[in-house]
GROMACS .gro file of C-alpha atoms in nm:
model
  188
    1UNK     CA    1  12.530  17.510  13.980
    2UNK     CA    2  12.333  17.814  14.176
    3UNK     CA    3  12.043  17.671  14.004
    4UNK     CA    4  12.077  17.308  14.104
    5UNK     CA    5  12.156  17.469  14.486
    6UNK     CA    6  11.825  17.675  14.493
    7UNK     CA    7  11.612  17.382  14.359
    8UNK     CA    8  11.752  17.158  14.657
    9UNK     CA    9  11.693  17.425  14.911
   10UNK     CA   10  11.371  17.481  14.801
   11UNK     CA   11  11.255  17.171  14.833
   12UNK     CA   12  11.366  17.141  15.188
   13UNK     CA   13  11.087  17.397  15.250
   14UNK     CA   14  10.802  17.108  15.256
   15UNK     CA   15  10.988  16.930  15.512
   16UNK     CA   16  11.011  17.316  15.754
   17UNK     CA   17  10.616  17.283  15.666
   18UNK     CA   18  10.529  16.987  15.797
   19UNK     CA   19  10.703  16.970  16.095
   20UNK     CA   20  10.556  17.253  16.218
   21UNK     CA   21  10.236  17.062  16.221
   22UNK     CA   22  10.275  16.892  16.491
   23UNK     CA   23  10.461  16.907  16.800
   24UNK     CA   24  10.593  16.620  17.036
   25UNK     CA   25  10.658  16.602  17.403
   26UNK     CA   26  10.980  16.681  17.528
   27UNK     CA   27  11.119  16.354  17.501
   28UNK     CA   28  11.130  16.346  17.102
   29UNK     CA   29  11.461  16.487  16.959
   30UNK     CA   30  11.765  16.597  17.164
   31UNK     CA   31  11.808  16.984  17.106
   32UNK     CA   32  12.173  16.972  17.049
   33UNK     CA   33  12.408  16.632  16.920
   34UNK     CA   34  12.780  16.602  16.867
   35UNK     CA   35  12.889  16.263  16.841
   36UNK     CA   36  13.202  16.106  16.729
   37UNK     CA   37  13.182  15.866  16.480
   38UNK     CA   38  13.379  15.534  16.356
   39UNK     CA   39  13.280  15.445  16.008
   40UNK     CA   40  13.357  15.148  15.739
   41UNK     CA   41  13.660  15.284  15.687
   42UNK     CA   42  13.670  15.654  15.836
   43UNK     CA   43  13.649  15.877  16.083
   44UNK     CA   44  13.435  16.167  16.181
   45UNK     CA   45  13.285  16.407  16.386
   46UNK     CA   46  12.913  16.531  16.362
   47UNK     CA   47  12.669  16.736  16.532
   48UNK     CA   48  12.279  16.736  16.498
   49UNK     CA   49  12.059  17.010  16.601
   50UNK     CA   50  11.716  17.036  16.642
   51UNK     CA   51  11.515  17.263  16.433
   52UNK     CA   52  11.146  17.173  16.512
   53UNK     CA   53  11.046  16.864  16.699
   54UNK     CA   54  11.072  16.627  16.401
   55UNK     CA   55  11.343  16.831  16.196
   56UNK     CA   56  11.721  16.870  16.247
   57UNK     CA   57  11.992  17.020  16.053
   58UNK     CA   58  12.313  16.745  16.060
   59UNK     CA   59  12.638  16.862  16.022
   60UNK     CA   60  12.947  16.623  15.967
   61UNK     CA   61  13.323  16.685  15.905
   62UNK     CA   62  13.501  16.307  15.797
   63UNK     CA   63  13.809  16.182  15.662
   64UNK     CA   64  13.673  15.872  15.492
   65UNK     CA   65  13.928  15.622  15.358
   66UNK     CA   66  13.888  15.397  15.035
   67UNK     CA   67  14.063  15.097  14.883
   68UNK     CA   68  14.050  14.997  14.562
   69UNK     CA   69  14.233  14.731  14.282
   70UNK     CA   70  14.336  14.807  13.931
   71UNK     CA   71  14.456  14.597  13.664
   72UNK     CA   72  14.583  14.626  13.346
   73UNK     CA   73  14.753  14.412  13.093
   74UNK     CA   74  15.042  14.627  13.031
   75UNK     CA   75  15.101  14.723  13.409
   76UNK     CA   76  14.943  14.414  13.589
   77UNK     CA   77  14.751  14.439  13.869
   78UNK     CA   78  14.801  14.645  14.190
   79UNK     CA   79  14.603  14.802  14.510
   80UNK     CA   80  14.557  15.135  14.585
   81UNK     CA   81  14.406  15.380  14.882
   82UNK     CA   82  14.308  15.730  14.914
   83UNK     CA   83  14.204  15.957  15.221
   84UNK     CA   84  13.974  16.221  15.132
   85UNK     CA   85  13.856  16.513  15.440
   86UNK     CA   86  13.453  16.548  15.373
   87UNK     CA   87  13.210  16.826  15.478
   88UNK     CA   88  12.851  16.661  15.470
   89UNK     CA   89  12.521  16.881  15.599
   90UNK     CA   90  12.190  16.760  15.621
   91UNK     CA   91  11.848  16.806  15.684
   92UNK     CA   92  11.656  16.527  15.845
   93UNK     CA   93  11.309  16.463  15.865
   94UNK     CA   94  11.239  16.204  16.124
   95UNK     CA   95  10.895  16.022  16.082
   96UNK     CA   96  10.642  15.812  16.308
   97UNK     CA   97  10.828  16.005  16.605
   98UNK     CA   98  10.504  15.943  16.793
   99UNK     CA   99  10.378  15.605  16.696
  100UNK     CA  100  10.754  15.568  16.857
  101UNK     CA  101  10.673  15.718  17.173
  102UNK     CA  102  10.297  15.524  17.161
  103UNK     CA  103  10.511  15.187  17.129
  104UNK     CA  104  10.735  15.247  17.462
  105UNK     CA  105  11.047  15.285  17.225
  106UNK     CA  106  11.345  15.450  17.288
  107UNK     CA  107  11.416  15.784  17.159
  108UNK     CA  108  11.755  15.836  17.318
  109UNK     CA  109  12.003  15.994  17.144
  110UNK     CA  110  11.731  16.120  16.823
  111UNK     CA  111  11.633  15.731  16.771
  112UNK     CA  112  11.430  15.698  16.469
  113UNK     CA  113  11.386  15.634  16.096
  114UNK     CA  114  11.421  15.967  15.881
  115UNK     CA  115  11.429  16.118  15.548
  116UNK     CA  116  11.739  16.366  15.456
  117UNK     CA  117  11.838  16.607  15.136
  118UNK     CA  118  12.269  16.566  15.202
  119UNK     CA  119  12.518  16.807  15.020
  120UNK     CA  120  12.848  16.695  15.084
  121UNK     CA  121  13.167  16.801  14.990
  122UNK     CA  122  13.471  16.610  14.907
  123UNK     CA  123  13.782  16.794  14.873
  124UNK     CA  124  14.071  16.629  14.738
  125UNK     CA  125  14.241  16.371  14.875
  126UNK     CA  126  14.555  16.383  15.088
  127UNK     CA  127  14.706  16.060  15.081
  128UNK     CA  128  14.694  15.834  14.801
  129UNK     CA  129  14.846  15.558  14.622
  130UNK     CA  130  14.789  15.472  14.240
  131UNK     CA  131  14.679  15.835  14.217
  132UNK     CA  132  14.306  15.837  14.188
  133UNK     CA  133  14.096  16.105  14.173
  134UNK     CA  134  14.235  16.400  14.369
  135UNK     CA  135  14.020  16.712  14.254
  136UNK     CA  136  13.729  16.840  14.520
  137UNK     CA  137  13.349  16.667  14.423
  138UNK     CA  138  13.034  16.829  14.534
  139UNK     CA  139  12.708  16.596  14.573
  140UNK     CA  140  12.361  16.588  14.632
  141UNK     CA  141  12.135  16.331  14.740
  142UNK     CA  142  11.790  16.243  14.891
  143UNK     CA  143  11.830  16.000  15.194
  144UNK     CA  144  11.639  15.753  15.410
  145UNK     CA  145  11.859  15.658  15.715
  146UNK     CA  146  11.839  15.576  16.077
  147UNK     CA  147  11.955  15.626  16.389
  148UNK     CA  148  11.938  15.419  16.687
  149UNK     CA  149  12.080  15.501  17.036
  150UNK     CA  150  12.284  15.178  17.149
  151UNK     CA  151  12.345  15.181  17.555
  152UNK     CA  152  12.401  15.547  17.688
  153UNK     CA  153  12.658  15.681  17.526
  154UNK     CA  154  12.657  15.520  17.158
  155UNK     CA  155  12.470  15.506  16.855
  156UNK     CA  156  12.399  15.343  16.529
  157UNK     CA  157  12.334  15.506  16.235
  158UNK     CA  158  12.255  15.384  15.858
  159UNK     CA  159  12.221  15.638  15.499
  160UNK     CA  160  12.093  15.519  15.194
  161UNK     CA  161  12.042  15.716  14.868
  162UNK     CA  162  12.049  15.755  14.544
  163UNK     CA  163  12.202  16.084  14.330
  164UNK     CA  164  12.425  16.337  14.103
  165UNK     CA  165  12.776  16.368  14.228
  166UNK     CA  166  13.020  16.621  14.059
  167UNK     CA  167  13.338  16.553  13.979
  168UNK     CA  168  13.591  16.861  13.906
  169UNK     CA  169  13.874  16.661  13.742
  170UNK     CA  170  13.655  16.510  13.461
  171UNK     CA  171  13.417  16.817  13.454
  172UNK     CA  172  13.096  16.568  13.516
  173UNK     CA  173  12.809  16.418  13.672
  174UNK     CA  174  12.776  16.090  13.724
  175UNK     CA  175  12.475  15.932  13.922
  176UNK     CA  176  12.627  15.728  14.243
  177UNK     CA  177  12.453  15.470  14.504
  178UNK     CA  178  12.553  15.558  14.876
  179UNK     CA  179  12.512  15.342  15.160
  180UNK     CA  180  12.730  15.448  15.520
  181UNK     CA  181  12.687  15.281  15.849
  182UNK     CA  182  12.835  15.419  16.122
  183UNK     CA  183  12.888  15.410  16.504
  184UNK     CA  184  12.885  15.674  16.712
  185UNK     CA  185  12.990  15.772  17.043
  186UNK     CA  186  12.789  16.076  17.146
  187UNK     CA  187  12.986  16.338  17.327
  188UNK     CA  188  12.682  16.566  17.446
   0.00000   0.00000   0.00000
């Protein structure tokens, strides 16, 4: 596990390279973030802070929500739900910042495409029906995603990735898809 940790740190460093590279104006990335957020189906609160002018270190606290249908033949078929508290941080790489700018496009509220290495942590649920999984889960997972800023005070954003999640009850990994959309409302 220490190993797997210090292989995804380390290759965060190329990302701290290149964006020292380069700087933008002022009116690239917002030095501090904290949103709320309304996800499909969840809750959350996040905050995003600038680290250079095209990286940022995300961090999120959620209580994400899912629903789910089992069938048997012996028991039949029934639904089931389960609320699990997350702790997600990120580092994001935003790219063609200043083709962006060039274009006249917004940048409010960190508007733009990025790439992300996300550890998140899922502890174990704490309501559920059916009882599904309900040990903590540890993942980690290369993302493209972004953000747009929608009026003043809101913003889109869209994650999609690919990678190993493990999962304490059943001692494994298992390779998972992940795809969130969420809206925002951005505090500060």
């Amino acid at each position: 596990m220490t190993k797997l940790i210090a292989v995804a740190l380390l290759s965060t460093l190329p990302l701290i390279a290149a964006a020292q590279k380069d700087s933008l104006p002022d009116n690239g990335l917002k030095p501090l973030q904290i949103k709320g957020n309304l996800m499909l189906p969840g809750i959350g609160l996040s905050l995003e802070r600038k680290l250079s002018p095209r990286t940022s270190l995300h961090a999120e606290m959620d209580l994400i929500g899912y629903y789910y249908y089992t069938y048997s033949d012996y028991y039949g078929g029934d639904w089931g739900y389960e609320l699990v508290p997350v702790a997600r941080l990120e580092e994001r790489f935003y790219y063609n910042l200043r083709k962006r700018l060039a274009r006249g496009k917004s940048m409010r509220n960190n508007s733009g495409n990025f790439f992300a290495i996300s550890g998140s942590y899922f502890f174990g649920t704490v309501a559920n029906r059916n009882m599904g999984r309900s040990q903590w889960a540890f993942s980690l997972q290369p993302l493209w995603g972004m953000q747009r800023g929608v009026g003043k005070h809101f913003s889109f954003d869209a994650r999609f990735g690919l990678g190993p999640v493990y999962f304490s009850d059943v001692r494994r990994w298992e390779v998972q898809p992940r795809a969130q959309f969420m809206l925002g409302y951005v505090i500060k």
